[in-house]
JSON list of C-alpha atoms in Angstrom, two decimals:
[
{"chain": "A", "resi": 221, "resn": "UNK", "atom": "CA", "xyz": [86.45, 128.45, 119.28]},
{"chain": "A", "resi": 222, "resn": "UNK", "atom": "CA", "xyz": [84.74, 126.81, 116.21]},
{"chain": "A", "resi": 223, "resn": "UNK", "atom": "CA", "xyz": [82.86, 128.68, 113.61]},
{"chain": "A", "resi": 224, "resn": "UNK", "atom": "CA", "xyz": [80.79, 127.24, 110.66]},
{"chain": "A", "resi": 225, "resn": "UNK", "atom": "CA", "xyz": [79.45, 129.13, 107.96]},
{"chain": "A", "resi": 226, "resn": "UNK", "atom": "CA", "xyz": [76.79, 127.84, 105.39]},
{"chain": "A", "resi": 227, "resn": "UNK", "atom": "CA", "xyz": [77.48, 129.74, 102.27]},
{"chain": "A", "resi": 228, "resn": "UNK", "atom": "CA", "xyz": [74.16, 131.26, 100.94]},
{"chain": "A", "resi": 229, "resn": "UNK", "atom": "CA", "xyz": [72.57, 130.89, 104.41]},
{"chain": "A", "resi": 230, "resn": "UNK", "atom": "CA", "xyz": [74.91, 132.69, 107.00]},
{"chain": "A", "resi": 231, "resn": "UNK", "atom": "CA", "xyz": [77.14, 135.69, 106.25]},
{"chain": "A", "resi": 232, "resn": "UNK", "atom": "CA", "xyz": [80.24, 135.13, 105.86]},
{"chain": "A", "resi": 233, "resn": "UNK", "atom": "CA", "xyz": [83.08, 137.68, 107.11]},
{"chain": "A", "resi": 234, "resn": "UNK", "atom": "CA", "xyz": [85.73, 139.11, 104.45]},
{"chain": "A", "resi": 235, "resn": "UNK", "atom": "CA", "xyz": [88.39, 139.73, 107.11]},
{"chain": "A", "resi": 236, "resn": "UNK", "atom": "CA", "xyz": [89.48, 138.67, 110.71]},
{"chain": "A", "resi": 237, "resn": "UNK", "atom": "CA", "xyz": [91.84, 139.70, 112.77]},
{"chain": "A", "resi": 238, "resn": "UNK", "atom": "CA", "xyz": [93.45, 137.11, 115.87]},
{"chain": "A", "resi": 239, "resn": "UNK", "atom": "CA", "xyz": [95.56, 139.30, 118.23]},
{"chain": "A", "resi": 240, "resn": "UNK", "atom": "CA", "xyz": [94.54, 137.11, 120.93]},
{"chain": "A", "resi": 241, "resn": "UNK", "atom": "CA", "xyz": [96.40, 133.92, 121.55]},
{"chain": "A", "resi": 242, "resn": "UNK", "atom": "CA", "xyz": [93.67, 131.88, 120.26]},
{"chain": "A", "resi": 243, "resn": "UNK", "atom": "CA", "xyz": [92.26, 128.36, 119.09]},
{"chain": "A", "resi": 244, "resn": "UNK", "atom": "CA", "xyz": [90.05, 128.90, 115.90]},
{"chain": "A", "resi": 245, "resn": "UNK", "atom": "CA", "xyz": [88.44, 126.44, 113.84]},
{"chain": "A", "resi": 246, "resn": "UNK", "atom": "CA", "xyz": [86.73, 127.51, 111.02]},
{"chain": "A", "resi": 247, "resn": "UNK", "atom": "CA", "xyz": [84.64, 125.59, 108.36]},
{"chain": "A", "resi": 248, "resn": "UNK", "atom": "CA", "xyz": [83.16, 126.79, 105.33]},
{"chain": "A", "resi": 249, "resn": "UNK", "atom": "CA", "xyz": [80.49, 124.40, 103.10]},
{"chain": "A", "resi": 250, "resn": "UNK", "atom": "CA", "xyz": [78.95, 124.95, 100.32]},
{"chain": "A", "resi": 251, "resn": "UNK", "atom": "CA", "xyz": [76.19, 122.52, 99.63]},
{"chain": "A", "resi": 252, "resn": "UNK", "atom": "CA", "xyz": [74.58, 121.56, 96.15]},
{"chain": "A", "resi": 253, "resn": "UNK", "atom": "CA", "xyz": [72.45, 124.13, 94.19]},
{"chain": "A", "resi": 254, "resn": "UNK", "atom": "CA", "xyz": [74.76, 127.02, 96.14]},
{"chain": "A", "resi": 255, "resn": "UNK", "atom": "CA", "xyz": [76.90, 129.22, 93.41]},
{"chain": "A", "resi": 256, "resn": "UNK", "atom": "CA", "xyz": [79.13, 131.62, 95.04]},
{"chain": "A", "resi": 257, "resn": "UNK", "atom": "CA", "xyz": [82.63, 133.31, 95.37]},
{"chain": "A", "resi": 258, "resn": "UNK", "atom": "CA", "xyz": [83.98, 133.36, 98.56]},
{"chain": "A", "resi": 259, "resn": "UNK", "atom": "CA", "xyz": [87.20, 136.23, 99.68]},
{"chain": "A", "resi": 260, "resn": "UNK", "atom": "CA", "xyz": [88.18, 135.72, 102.87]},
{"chain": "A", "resi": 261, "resn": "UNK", "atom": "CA", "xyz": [91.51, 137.34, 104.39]},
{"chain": "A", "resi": 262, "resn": "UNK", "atom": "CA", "xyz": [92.69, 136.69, 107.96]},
{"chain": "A", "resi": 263, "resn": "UNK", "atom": "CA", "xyz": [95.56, 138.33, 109.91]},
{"chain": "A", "resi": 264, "resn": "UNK", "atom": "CA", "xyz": [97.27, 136.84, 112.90]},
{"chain": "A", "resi": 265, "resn": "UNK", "atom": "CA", "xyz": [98.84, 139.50, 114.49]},
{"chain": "A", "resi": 266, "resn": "UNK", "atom": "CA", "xyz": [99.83, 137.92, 118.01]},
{"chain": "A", "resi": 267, "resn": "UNK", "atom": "CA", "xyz": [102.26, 134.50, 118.35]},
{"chain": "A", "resi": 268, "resn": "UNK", "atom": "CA", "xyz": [100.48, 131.09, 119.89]},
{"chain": "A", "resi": 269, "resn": "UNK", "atom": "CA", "xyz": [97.77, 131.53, 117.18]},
{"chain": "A", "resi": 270, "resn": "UNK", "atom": "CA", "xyz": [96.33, 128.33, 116.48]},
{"chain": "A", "resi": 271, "resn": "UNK", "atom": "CA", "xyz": [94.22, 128.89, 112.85]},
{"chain": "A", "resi": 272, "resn": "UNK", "atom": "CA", "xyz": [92.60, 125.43, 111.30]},
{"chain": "A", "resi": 273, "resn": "UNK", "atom": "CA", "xyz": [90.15, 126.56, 108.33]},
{"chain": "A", "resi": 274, "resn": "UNK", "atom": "CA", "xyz": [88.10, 123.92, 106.70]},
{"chain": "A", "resi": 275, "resn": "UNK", "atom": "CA", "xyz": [86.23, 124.64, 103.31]},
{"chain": "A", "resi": 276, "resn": "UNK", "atom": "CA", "xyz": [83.99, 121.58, 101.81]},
{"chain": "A", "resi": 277, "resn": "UNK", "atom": "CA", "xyz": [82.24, 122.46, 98.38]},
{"chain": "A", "resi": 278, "resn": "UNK", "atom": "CA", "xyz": [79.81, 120.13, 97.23]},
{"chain": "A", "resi": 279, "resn": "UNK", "atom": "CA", "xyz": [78.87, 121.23, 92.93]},
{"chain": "A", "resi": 280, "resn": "UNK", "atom": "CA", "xyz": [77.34, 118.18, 91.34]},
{"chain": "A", "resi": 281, "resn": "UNK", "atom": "CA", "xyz": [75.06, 120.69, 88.93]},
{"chain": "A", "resi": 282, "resn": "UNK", "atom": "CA", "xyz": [76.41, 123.73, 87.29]},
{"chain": "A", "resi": 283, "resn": "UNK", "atom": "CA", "xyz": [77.82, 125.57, 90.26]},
{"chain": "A", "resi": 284, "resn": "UNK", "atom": "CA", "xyz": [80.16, 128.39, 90.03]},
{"chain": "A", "resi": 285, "resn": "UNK", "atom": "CA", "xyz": [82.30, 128.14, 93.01]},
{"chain": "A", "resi": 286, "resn": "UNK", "atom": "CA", "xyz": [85.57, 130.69, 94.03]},
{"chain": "A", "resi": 287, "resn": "UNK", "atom": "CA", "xyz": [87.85, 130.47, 97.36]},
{"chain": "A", "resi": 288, "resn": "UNK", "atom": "CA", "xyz": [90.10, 133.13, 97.15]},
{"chain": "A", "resi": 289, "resn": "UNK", "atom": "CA", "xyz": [91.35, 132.99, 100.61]},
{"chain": "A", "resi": 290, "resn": "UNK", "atom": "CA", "xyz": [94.54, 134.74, 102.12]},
{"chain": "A", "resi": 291, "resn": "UNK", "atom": "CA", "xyz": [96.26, 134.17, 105.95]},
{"chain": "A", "resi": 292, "resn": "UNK", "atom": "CA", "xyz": [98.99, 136.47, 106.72]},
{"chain": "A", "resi": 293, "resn": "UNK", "atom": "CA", "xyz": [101.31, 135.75, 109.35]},
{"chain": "A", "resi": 294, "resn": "UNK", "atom": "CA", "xyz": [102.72, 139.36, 110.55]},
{"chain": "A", "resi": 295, "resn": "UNK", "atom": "CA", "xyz": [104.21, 137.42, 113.82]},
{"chain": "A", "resi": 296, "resn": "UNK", "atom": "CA", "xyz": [106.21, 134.48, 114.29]},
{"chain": "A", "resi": 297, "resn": "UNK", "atom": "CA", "xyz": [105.02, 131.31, 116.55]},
{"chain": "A", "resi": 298, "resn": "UNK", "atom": "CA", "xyz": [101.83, 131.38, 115.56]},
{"chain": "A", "resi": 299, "resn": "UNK", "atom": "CA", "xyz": [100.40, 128.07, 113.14]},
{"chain": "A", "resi": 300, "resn": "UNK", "atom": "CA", "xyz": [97.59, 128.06, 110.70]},
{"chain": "A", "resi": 301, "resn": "UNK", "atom": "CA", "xyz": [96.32, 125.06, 108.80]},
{"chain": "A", "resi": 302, "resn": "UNK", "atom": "CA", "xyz": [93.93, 124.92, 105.80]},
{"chain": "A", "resi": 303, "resn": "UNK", "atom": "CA", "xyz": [92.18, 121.84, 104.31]},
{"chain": "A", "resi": 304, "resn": "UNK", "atom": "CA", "xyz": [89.91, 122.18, 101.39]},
{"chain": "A", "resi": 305, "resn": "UNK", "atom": "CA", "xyz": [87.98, 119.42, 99.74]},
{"chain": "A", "resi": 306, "resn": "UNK", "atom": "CA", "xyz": [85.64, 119.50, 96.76]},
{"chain": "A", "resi": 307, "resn": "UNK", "atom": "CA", "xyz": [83.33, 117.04, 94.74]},
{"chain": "A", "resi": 308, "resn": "UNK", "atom": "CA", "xyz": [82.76, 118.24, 91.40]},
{"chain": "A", "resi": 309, "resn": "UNK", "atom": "CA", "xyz": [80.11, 116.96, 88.67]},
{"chain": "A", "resi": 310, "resn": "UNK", "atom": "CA", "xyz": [77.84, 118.03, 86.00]},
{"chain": "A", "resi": 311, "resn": "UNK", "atom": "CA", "xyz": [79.32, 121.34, 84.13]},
{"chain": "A", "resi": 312, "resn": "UNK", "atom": "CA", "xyz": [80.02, 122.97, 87.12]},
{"chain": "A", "resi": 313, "resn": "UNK", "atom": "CA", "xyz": [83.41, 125.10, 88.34]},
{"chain": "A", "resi": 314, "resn": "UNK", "atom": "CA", "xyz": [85.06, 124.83, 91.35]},
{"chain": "A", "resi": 315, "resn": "UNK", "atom": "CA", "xyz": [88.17, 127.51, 91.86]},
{"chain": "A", "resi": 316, "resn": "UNK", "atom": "CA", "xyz": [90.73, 127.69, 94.99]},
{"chain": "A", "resi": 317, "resn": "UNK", "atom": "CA", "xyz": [93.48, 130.46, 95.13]},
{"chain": "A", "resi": 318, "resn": "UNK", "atom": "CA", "xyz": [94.96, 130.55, 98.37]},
{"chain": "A", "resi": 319, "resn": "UNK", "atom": "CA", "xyz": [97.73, 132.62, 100.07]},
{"chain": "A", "resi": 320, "resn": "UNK", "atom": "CA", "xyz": [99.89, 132.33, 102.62]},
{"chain": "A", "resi": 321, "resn": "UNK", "atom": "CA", "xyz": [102.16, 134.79, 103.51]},
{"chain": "A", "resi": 322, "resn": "UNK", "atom": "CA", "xyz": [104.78, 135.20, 106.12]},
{"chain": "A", "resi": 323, "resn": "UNK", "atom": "CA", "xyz": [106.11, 138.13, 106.85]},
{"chain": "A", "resi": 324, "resn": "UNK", "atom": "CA", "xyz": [110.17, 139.05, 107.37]},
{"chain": "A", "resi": 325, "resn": "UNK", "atom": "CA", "xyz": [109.64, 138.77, 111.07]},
{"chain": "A", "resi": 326, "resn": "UNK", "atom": "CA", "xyz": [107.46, 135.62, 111.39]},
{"chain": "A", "resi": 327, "resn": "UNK", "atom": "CA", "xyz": [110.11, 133.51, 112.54]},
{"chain": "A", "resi": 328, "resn": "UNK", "atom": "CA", "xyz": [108.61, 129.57, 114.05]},
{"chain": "A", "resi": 329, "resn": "UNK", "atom": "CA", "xyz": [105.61, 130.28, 111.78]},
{"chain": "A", "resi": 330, "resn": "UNK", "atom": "CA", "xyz": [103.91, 127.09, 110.92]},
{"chain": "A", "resi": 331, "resn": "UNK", "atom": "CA", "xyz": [101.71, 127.48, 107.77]},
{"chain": "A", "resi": 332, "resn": "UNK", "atom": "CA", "xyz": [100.00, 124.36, 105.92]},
{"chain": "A", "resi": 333, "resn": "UNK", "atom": "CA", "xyz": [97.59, 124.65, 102.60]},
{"chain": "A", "resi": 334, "resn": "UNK", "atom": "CA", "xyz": [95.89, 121.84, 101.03]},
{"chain": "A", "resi": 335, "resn": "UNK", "atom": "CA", "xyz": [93.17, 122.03, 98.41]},
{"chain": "A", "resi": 336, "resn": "UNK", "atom": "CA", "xyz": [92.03, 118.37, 97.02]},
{"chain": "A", "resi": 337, "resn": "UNK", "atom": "CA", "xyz": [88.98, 117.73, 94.22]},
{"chain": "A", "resi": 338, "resn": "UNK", "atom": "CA", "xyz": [87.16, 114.65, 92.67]},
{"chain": "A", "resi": 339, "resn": "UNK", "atom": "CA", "xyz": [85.46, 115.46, 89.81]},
{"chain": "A", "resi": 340, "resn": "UNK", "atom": "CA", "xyz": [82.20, 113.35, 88.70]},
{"chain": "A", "resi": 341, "resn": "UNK", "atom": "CA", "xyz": [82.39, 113.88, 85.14]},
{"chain": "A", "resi": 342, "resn": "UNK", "atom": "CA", "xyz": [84.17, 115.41, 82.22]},
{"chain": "A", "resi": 343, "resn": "UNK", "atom": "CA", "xyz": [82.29, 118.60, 81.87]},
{"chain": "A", "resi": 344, "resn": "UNK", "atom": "CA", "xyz": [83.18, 119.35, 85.74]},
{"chain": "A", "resi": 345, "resn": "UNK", "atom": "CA", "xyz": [86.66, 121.91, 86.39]},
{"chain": "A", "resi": 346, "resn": "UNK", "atom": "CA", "xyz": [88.46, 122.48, 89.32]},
{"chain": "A", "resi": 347, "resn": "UNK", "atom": "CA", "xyz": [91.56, 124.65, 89.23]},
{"chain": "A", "resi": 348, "resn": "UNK", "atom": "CA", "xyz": [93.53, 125.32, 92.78]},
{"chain": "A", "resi": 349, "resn": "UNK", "atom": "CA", "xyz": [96.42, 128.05, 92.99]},
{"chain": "A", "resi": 350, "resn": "UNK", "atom": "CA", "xyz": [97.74, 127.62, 96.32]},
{"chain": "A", "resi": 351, "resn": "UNK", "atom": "CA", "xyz": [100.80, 129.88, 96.77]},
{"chain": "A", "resi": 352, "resn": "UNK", "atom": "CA", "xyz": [103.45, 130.80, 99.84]},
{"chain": "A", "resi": 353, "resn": "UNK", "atom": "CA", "xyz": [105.06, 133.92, 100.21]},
{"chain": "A", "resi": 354, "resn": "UNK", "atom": "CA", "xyz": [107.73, 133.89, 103.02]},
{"chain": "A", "resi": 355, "resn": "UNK", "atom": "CA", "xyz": [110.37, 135.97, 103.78]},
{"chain": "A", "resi": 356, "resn": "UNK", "atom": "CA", "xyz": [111.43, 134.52, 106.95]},
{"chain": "A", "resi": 357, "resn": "UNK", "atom": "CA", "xyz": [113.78, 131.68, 106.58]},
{"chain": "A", "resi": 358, "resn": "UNK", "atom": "CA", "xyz": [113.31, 129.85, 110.43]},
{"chain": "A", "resi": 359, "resn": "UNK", "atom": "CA", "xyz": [109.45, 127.91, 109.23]},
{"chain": "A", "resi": 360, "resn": "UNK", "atom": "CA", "xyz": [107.51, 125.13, 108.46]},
{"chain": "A", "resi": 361, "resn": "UNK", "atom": "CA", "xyz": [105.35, 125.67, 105.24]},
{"chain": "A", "resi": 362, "resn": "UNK", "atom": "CA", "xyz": [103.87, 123.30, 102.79]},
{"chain": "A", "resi": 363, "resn": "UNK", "atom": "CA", "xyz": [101.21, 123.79, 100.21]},
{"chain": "A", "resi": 364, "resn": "UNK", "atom": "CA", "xyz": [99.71, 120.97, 97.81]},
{"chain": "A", "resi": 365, "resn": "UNK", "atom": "CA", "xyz": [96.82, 120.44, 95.50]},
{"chain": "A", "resi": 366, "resn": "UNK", "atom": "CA", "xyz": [95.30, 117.37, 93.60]},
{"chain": "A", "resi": 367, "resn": "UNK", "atom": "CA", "xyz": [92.09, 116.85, 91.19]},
{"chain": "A", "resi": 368, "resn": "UNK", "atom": "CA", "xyz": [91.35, 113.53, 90.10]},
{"chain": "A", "resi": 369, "resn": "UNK", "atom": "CA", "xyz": [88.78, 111.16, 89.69]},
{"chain": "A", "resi": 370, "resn": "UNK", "atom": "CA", "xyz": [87.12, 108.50, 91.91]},
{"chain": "A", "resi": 371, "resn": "UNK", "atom": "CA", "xyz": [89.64, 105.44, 91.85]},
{"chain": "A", "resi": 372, "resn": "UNK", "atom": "CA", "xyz": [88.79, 102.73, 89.66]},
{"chain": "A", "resi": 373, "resn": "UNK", "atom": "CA", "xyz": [90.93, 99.92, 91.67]},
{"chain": "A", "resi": 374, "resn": "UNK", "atom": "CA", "xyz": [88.87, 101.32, 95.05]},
{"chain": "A", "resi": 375, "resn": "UNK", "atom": "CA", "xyz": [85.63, 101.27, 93.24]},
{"chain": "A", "resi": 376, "resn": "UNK", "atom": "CA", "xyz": [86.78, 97.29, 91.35]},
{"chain": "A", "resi": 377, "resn": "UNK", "atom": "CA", "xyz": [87.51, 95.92, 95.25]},
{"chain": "A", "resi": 378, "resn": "UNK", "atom": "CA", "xyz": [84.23, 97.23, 96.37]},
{"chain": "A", "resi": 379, "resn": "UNK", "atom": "CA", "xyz": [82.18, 95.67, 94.15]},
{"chain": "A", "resi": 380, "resn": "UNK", "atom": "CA", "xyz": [84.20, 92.66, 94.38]},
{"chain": "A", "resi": 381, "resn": "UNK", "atom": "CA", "xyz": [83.09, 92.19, 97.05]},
{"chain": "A", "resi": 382, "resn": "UNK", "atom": "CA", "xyz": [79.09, 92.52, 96.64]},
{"chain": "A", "resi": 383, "resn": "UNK", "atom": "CA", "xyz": [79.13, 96.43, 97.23]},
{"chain": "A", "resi": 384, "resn": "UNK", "atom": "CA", "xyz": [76.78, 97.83, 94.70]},
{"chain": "A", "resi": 385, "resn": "UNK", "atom": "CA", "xyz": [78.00, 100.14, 92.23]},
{"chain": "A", "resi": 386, "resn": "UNK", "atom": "CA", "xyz": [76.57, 103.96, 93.91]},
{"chain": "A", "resi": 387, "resn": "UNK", "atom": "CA", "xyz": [76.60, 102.56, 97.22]},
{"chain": "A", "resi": 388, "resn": "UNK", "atom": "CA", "xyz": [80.61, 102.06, 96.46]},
{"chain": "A", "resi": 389, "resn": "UNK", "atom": "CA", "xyz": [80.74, 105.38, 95.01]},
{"chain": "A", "resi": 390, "resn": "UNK", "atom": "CA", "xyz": [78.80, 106.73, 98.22]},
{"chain": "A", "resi": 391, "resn": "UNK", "atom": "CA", "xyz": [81.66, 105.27, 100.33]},
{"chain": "A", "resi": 392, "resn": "UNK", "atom": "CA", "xyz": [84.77, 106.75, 98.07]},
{"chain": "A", "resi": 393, "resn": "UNK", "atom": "CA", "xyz": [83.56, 110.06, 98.49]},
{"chain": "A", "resi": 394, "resn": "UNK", "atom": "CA", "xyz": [82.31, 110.05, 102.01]},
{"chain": "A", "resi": 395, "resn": "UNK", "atom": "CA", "xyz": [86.75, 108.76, 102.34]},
{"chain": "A", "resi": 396, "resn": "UNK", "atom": "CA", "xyz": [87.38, 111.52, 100.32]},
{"chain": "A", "resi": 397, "resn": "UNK", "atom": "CA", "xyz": [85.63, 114.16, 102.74]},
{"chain": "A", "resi": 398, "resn": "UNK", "atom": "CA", "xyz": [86.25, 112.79, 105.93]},
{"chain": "A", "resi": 399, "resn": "UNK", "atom": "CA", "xyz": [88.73, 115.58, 106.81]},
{"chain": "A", "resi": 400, "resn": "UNK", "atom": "CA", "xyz": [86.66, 118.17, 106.48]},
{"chain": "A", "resi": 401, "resn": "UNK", "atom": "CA", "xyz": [83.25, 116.50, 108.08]},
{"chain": "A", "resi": 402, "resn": "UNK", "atom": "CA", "xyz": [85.19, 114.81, 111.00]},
{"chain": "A", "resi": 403, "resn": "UNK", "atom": "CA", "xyz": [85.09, 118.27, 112.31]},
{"chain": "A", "resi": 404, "resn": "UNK", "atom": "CA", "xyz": [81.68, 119.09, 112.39]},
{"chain": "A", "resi": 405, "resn": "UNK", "atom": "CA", "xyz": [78.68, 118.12, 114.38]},
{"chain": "A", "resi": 406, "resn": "UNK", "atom": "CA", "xyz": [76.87, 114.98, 114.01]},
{"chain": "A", "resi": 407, "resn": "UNK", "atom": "CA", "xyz": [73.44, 116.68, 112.87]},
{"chain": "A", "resi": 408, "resn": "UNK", "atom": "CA", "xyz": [75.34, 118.86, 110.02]},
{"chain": "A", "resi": 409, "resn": "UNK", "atom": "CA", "xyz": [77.45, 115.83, 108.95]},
{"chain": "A", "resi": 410, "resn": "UNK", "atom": "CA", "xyz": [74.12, 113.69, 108.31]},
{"chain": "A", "resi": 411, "resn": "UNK", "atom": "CA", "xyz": [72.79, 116.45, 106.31]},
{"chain": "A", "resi": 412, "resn": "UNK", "atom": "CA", "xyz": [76.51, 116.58, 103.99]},
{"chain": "A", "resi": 413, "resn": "UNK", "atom": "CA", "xyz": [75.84, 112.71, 103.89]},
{"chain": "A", "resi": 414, "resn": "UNK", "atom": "CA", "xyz": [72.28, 112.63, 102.65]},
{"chain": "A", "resi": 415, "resn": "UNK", "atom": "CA", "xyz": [73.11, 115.18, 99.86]},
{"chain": "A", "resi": 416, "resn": "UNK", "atom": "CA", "xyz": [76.04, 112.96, 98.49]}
]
């Protein structure tokens, strides 16, 4: 089952539950203009739990944005996945903590956390505390974060060859995002590409 949710146009839920042996996708965007914080907590409760969350924030202005986003694993052979990526300009603030916890029982838990920002200009900030608690000792977990800026070597073989200069910059961060809006459909993803 997929599920998108438009910060600052649909609700979003503070809590789920999946005691169902279930496929859910679920995508979170926050598009430009859009200030917001953003809890979220999900329980999987039953093994063959399949959990991908996707979270794009787009803050070119002076946006205040705040994941704080938890997954507990209470069961073993379940797997949850989270990719978040962010494009961050102007003064605003982009902030990711993110849990994942594994209980003592959670044995063939497979848990992955990624969190991943470009920011636009020296006044922008993005911080990301992704964290794993486990306390079983038979899983796969992995959790990672970057923040950087656009790559000058990308942006030098563009334009090398004839690409102009925002049109290349277009095309670094529409790479940079693909993971997120590779998901979605192809009406929503022209609306994400119009706004970069």
């Amino acid at each position: 089952m997929d599920r998108i949710y438009r910060v600052g146009i649909e609700e979003v839920p503070k809590r789920l539950t999946l005691n169902e042996q279930e496929h859910l996708r679920l995508t979170f965007i926050v598009m430009p203009g859009v200030s917001a914080e953003i809890p979220f907590e999900i329980n999987i409760g039953k093994a063959g739990v399949n959990l991908e969350i996707y979270g794009l924030y787009l803050s070119p202005h002076s946006e205040q944005v705040k994941f704080d986003f938890t997954v507990r694993h209470l069961v073993g052979g379940s797997h949850s996945s989270q990719v978040f990526r962010g494009i961050v300009g102007g003064s605003a603030r982009a902030e990711f903590d993110g849990l994942v916890y594994v209980a003592k029982d959670a044995q063939k838990t497979e848990a992955f956390q990624e969190n991943h920002s470009i920011l636009l200009s020296d006044g922008a900030v993005a911080e990301s505390r992704p964290q794993l608690e486990i306390y079983a000792d038979d899983v796969k977990c992995s959790h990672g974060a970057t923040t950087g800026y656009l790559n000058h070597d990308e942006l030098f073989y563009l334009r090398s060859r004839g690409i102009p200069e925002a049109e290349a910059r277009k095309m670094q961060m529409i790479s940079f995002i693909s993971p997120v809006i590779s998901h979605l459909p192809e009406e929503m993803k022209e609306q994400i590409l119009s706004r970069l």
